[in-house]
Amino acid sequence: PIGNGCNGELSMNINKYRGKVKIICGPGNNGGDGLALARFLLEDEYRFEVYVIRDFKSYSEDFLINEKRLRNMQGSVIHNIKTIGDIL
């Protein structure tokens, strides 16, 4: 189970969204938190989509660590956002 806080709240309610959850991550530490959340959800086999904004020259260390961890997990898919149309 993914635990308390944001993870726990989302896990308790994610089924009512039937796979329509989108996690959108920017380049900073909050984006890293979003990627970590995606890892926890993937471990618990929830359906969701991850989008990363790719219009920045640098990303935080937290972001890079969590992106690498997520990419190394079987079944993970990260979509890149270059324009607003990429998330619609």
Tab-separated table of N, CA and C in Angstrom:
chain	number	residue	atom	x	y	z
A	1	PRO	N	0.820	-1.191	0.000
A	1	PRO	CA	0.000	0.000	0.000
A	1	PRO	C	0.866	1.258	0.000
A	2	ILE	N	0.359	2.336	-0.562
A	2	ILE	CA	1.187	3.514	-0.708
A	2	ILE	C	1.143	4.463	0.470
A	3	GLY	N	0.375	4.188	1.488
A	3	GLY	CA	0.528	4.942	2.720
A	3	GLY	C	-0.386	6.128	2.894
A	4	ASN	N	0.109	7.086	3.707
A	4	ASN	CA	-0.688	8.239	4.119
A	4	ASN	C	-0.416	9.446	3.234
A	5	GLY	N	-0.974	10.586	3.610
A	5	GLY	CA	-0.735	11.825	2.889
A	5	GLY	C	-1.356	11.791	1.507
A	6	CYS	N	-0.727	12.480	0.595
A	6	CYS	CA	-1.212	12.552	-0.789
A	6	CYS	C	-1.352	11.164	-1.384
A	7	ASN	N	-0.360	10.319	-1.151
A	7	ASN	CA	-0.402	8.959	-1.688
A	7	ASN	C	-1.623	8.199	-1.187
A	8	GLY	N	-1.867	8.262	0.110
A	8	GLY	CA	-2.992	7.551	0.691
A	8	GLY	C	-4.324	8.097	0.217
A	9	GLU	N	-4.445	9.393	0.171
A	9	GLU	CA	-5.686	10.030	-0.293
A	9	GLU	C	-5.981	9.641	-1.735
A	10	LEU	N	-4.966	9.692	-2.576
A	10	LEU	CA	-5.166	9.336	-3.975
A	10	LEU	C	-5.508	7.864	-4.119
A	11	SER	N	-4.824	7.006	-3.373
A	11	SER	CA	-5.102	5.573	-3.504
A	11	SER	C	-6.517	5.235	-3.059
A	12	MET	N	-7.069	5.978	-2.089
A	12	MET	CA	-8.422	5.708	-1.619
A	12	MET	C	-9.465	6.156	-2.640
A	13	ASN	N	-9.115	7.109	-3.511
A	13	ASN	CA	-10.095	7.679	-4.424
A	13	ASN	C	-9.813	7.426	-5.899
A	14	ILE	N	-8.683	6.827	-6.224
A	14	ILE	CA	-8.278	6.708	-7.622
A	14	ILE	C	-9.224	5.837	-8.450
A	15	ASN	N	-9.813	4.826	-7.861
A	15	ASN	CA	-10.675	3.929	-8.624
A	15	ASN	C	-11.894	4.632	-9.194
A	16	LYS	N	-12.399	5.654	-8.526
A	16	LYS	CA	-13.573	6.336	-9.060
A	16	LYS	C	-13.239	7.177	-10.299
A	17	TYR	N	-11.950	7.406	-10.550
A	17	TYR	CA	-11.555	8.156	-11.747
A	17	TYR	C	-11.245	7.237	-12.920
A	18	ARG	N	-11.268	5.957	-12.710
A	18	ARG	CA	-11.128	4.928	-13.744
A	18	ARG	C	-9.999	5.189	-14.730
A	19	GLY	N	-8.804	5.366	-14.217
A	19	GLY	CA	-7.639	5.496	-15.072
A	19	GLY	C	-7.459	6.849	-15.719
A	20	LYS	N	-8.228	7.856	-15.277
A	20	LYS	CA	-8.127	9.181	-15.876
A	20	LYS	C	-7.224	10.118	-15.090
A	21	VAL	N	-6.446	9.600	-14.170
A	21	VAL	CA	-5.548	10.416	-13.358
A	21	VAL	C	-4.318	10.761	-14.184
A	22	LYS	N	-3.995	12.056	-14.224
A	22	LYS	CA	-2.801	12.526	-14.916
A	22	LYS	C	-1.920	13.251	-13.905
A	23	ILE	N	-0.660	12.838	-13.835
A	23	ILE	CA	0.311	13.478	-12.964
A	23	ILE	C	1.200	14.319	-13.858
A	24	ILE	N	1.163	15.639	-13.666
A	24	ILE	CA	1.935	16.557	-14.500
A	24	ILE	C	3.078	17.119	-13.669
A	25	CYS	N	4.305	16.946	-14.176
A	25	CYS	CA	5.507	17.272	-13.409
A	25	CYS	C	6.332	18.351	-14.089
A	26	GLY	N	6.675	19.373	-13.315
A	26	GLY	CA	7.599	20.397	-13.759
A	26	GLY	C	9.015	20.001	-13.389
A	27	PRO	N	9.976	20.920	-13.517
A	27	PRO	CA	11.387	20.579	-13.368
A	27	PRO	C	11.926	20.601	-11.938
A	28	GLY	N	11.139	21.029	-10.983
A	28	GLY	CA	11.644	21.210	-9.623
A	28	GLY	C	11.369	20.044	-8.702
A	29	ASN	N	11.521	20.323	-7.409
A	29	ASN	CA	11.315	19.278	-6.402
A	29	ASN	C	9.876	18.795	-6.356
A	30	ASN	N	8.912	19.676	-6.613
A	30	ASN	CA	7.513	19.229	-6.655
A	30	ASN	C	7.296	18.259	-7.809
A	31	GLY	N	7.973	18.509	-8.932
A	31	GLY	CA	7.922	17.566	-10.045
A	31	GLY	C	8.513	16.225	-9.642
A	32	GLY	N	9.591	16.271	-8.864
A	32	GLY	CA	10.181	15.044	-8.335
A	32	GLY	C	9.217	14.299	-7.438
A	33	ASP	N	8.440	15.054	-6.638
A	33	ASP	CA	7.423	14.434	-5.787
A	33	ASP	C	6.348	13.760	-6.633
A	34	GLY	N	5.961	14.400	-7.726
A	34	GLY	CA	4.977	13.804	-8.628
A	34	GLY	C	5.479	12.502	-9.227
A	35	LEU	N	6.760	12.471	-9.595
A	35	LEU	CA	7.347	11.248	-10.145
A	35	LEU	C	7.431	10.158	-9.080
A	36	ALA	N	7.738	10.541	-7.847
A	36	ALA	CA	7.761	9.575	-6.745
A	36	ALA	C	6.357	9.021	-6.510
A	37	LEU	N	5.346	9.888	-6.542
A	37	LEU	CA	3.962	9.445	-6.401
A	37	LEU	C	3.627	8.433	-7.489
A	38	ALA	N	4.064	8.698	-8.699
A	38	ALA	CA	3.811	7.773	-9.808
A	38	ALA	C	4.451	6.412	-9.536
A	39	ARG	N	5.644	6.414	-8.962
A	39	ARG	CA	6.299	5.142	-8.635
A	39	ARG	C	5.474	4.350	-7.635
A	40	PHE	N	4.982	5.018	-6.591
A	40	PHE	CA	4.179	4.339	-5.577
A	40	PHE	C	2.888	3.790	-6.176
A	41	LEU	N	2.250	4.574	-7.032
A	41	LEU	CA	1.018	4.115	-7.667
A	41	LEU	C	1.277	2.930	-8.586
A	42	LEU	N	2.388	2.978	-9.309
A	42	LEU	CA	2.735	1.876	-10.209
A	42	LEU	C	3.001	0.596	-9.420
A	43	GLU	N	3.677	0.728	-8.292
A	43	GLU	CA	3.928	-0.440	-7.434
A	43	GLU	C	2.625	-1.090	-6.985
A	44	ASP	N	1.601	-0.268	-6.773
A	44	ASP	CA	0.307	-0.786	-6.333
A	44	ASP	C	-0.642	-1.060	-7.497
A	45	GLU	N	-0.109	-0.991	-8.724
A	45	GLU	CA	-0.827	-1.363	-9.941
A	45	GLU	C	-2.038	-0.489	-10.243
A	46	TYR	N	-1.985	0.792	-9.876
A	46	TYR	CA	-3.035	1.723	-10.248
A	46	TYR	C	-2.783	2.237	-11.655
A	47	ARG	N	-3.846	2.641	-12.347
A	47	ARG	CA	-3.733	3.182	-13.702
A	47	ARG	C	-3.701	4.703	-13.649
A	48	PHE	N	-2.773	5.279	-14.388
A	48	PHE	CA	-2.600	6.730	-14.411
A	48	PHE	C	-1.679	7.073	-15.572
A	49	GLU	N	-1.491	8.368	-15.834
A	49	GLU	CA	-0.557	8.822	-16.851
A	49	GLU	C	0.363	9.871	-16.247
A	50	VAL	N	1.634	9.851	-16.657
A	50	VAL	CA	2.619	10.823	-16.180
A	50	VAL	C	3.047	11.692	-17.360
A	51	TYR	N	3.024	13.002	-17.138
A	51	TYR	CA	3.470	13.971	-18.141
A	51	TYR	C	4.555	14.837	-17.534
A	52	VAL	N	5.617	15.077	-18.303
A	52	VAL	CA	6.725	15.913	-17.847
A	52	VAL	C	6.891	17.081	-18.803
A	53	ILE	N	6.931	18.286	-18.249
A	53	ILE	CA	7.140	19.480	-19.057
A	53	ILE	C	8.602	19.506	-19.478
A	54	ARG	N	8.848	19.552	-20.776
A	54	ARG	CA	10.208	19.462	-21.321
A	54	ARG	C	10.679	20.770	-21.952
A	55	ASP	N	10.342	21.883	-21.342
A	55	ASP	CA	10.750	23.181	-21.895
A	55	ASP	C	11.718	23.900	-20.955
A	56	PHE	N	12.499	23.141	-20.213
A	56	PHE	CA	13.432	23.732	-19.247
A	56	PHE	C	14.848	23.273	-19.559
A	57	LYS	N	15.817	24.098	-19.190
A	57	LYS	CA	17.224	23.753	-19.425
A	57	LYS	C	17.797	22.895	-18.312
A	58	SER	N	17.217	22.982	-17.117
A	58	SER	CA	17.729	22.183	-16.013
A	58	SER	C	16.577	21.687	-15.147
A	59	TYR	N	16.861	20.591	-14.453
A	59	TYR	CA	15.887	19.942	-13.581
A	59	TYR	C	16.549	19.709	-12.230
A	60	SER	N	15.748	19.737	-11.158
A	60	SER	CA	16.311	19.549	-9.818
A	60	SER	C	16.856	18.129	-9.666
A	61	GLU	N	17.736	17.967	-8.717
A	61	GLU	CA	18.301	16.650	-8.440
A	61	GLU	C	17.205	15.668	-8.030
A	62	ASP	N	16.247	16.144	-7.218
A	62	ASP	CA	15.125	15.308	-6.787
A	62	ASP	C	14.332	14.827	-8.000
A	63	PHE	N	14.072	15.726	-8.939
A	63	PHE	CA	13.357	15.366	-10.157
A	63	PHE	C	14.117	14.278	-10.914
A	64	LEU	N	15.412	14.500	-11.139
A	64	LEU	CA	16.221	13.572	-11.941
A	64	LEU	C	16.310	12.190	-11.300
A	65	ILE	N	16.457	12.150	-9.980
A	65	ILE	CA	16.527	10.862	-9.273
A	65	ILE	C	15.219	10.098	-9.428
A	66	ASN	N	14.100	10.783	-9.203
A	66	ASN	CA	12.802	10.102	-9.276
A	66	ASN	C	12.424	9.739	-10.700
A	67	GLU	N	12.823	10.558	-11.669
A	67	GLU	CA	12.553	10.206	-13.066
A	67	GLU	C	13.314	8.928	-13.438
A	68	LYS	N	14.567	8.843	-13.046
A	68	LYS	CA	15.365	7.648	-13.340
A	68	LYS	C	14.758	6.415	-12.686
A	69	ARG	N	14.353	6.549	-11.426
A	69	ARG	CA	13.743	5.413	-10.717
A	69	ARG	C	12.456	4.952	-11.417
A	70	LEU	N	11.631	5.920	-11.819
A	70	LEU	CA	10.372	5.578	-12.486
A	70	LEU	C	10.641	4.924	-13.833
A	71	ARG	N	11.563	5.469	-14.596
A	71	ARG	CA	11.886	4.890	-15.915
A	71	ARG	C	12.407	3.462	-15.801
A	72	ASN	N	13.029	3.126	-14.684
A	72	ASN	CA	13.567	1.787	-14.489
A	72	ASN	C	12.522	0.770	-14.045
A	73	MET	N	11.308	1.223	-13.810
A	73	MET	CA	10.243	0.318	-13.375
A	73	MET	C	9.500	-0.239	-14.584
A	74	GLN	N	9.231	-1.521	-14.532
A	74	GLN	CA	8.477	-2.149	-15.611
A	74	GLN	C	7.067	-1.569	-15.673
A	75	GLY	N	6.638	-1.218	-16.864
A	75	GLY	CA	5.294	-0.706	-17.060
A	75	GLY	C	5.179	0.805	-16.977
A	76	SER	N	6.276	1.499	-16.693
A	76	SER	CA	6.195	2.955	-16.596
A	76	SER	C	6.257	3.592	-17.978
A	77	VAL	N	5.466	4.630	-18.157
A	77	VAL	CA	5.466	5.423	-19.382
A	77	VAL	C	5.422	6.876	-18.969
A	78	ILE	N	6.351	7.651	-19.501
A	78	ILE	CA	6.373	9.090	-19.231
A	78	ILE	C	6.164	9.814	-20.554
A	79	HIS	N	5.120	10.644	-20.594
A	79	HIS	CA	4.837	11.440	-21.788
A	79	HIS	C	5.520	12.799	-21.641
A	80	ASN	N	6.062	13.298	-22.712
A	80	ASN	CA	6.697	14.612	-22.697
A	80	ASN	C	5.727	15.685	-23.157
A	81	ILE	N	5.700	16.807	-22.442
A	81	ILE	CA	4.867	17.944	-22.812
A	81	ILE	C	5.764	19.013	-23.429
A	82	LYS	N	5.498	19.328	-24.672
A	82	LYS	CA	6.196	20.417	-25.342
A	82	LYS	C	5.222	21.544	-25.668
A	83	THR	N	3.945	21.183	-25.835
A	83	THR	CA	2.874	22.161	-26.059
A	83	THR	C	1.653	21.713	-25.268
A	84	ILE	N	0.709	22.601	-25.079
A	84	ILE	CA	-0.510	22.276	-24.326
A	84	ILE	C	-1.267	21.126	-24.973
A	85	GLY	N	-1.166	20.969	-26.271
A	85	GLY	CA	-1.851	19.886	-26.974
A	85	GLY	C	-1.346	18.506	-26.591
A	86	ASP	N	-0.173	18.435	-26.010
A	86	ASP	CA	0.406	17.154	-25.611
A	86	ASP	C	-0.297	16.527	-24.414
A	87	ILE	N	-1.113	17.292	-23.692
A	87	ILE	CA	-1.807	16.710	-22.534
A	87	ILE	C	-3.302	16.611	-22.730
A	88	LEU	N	-3.801	17.049	-23.844
A	88	LEU	CA	-5.246	16.990	-24.079
A	88	LEU	C	-5.671	15.674	-24.667
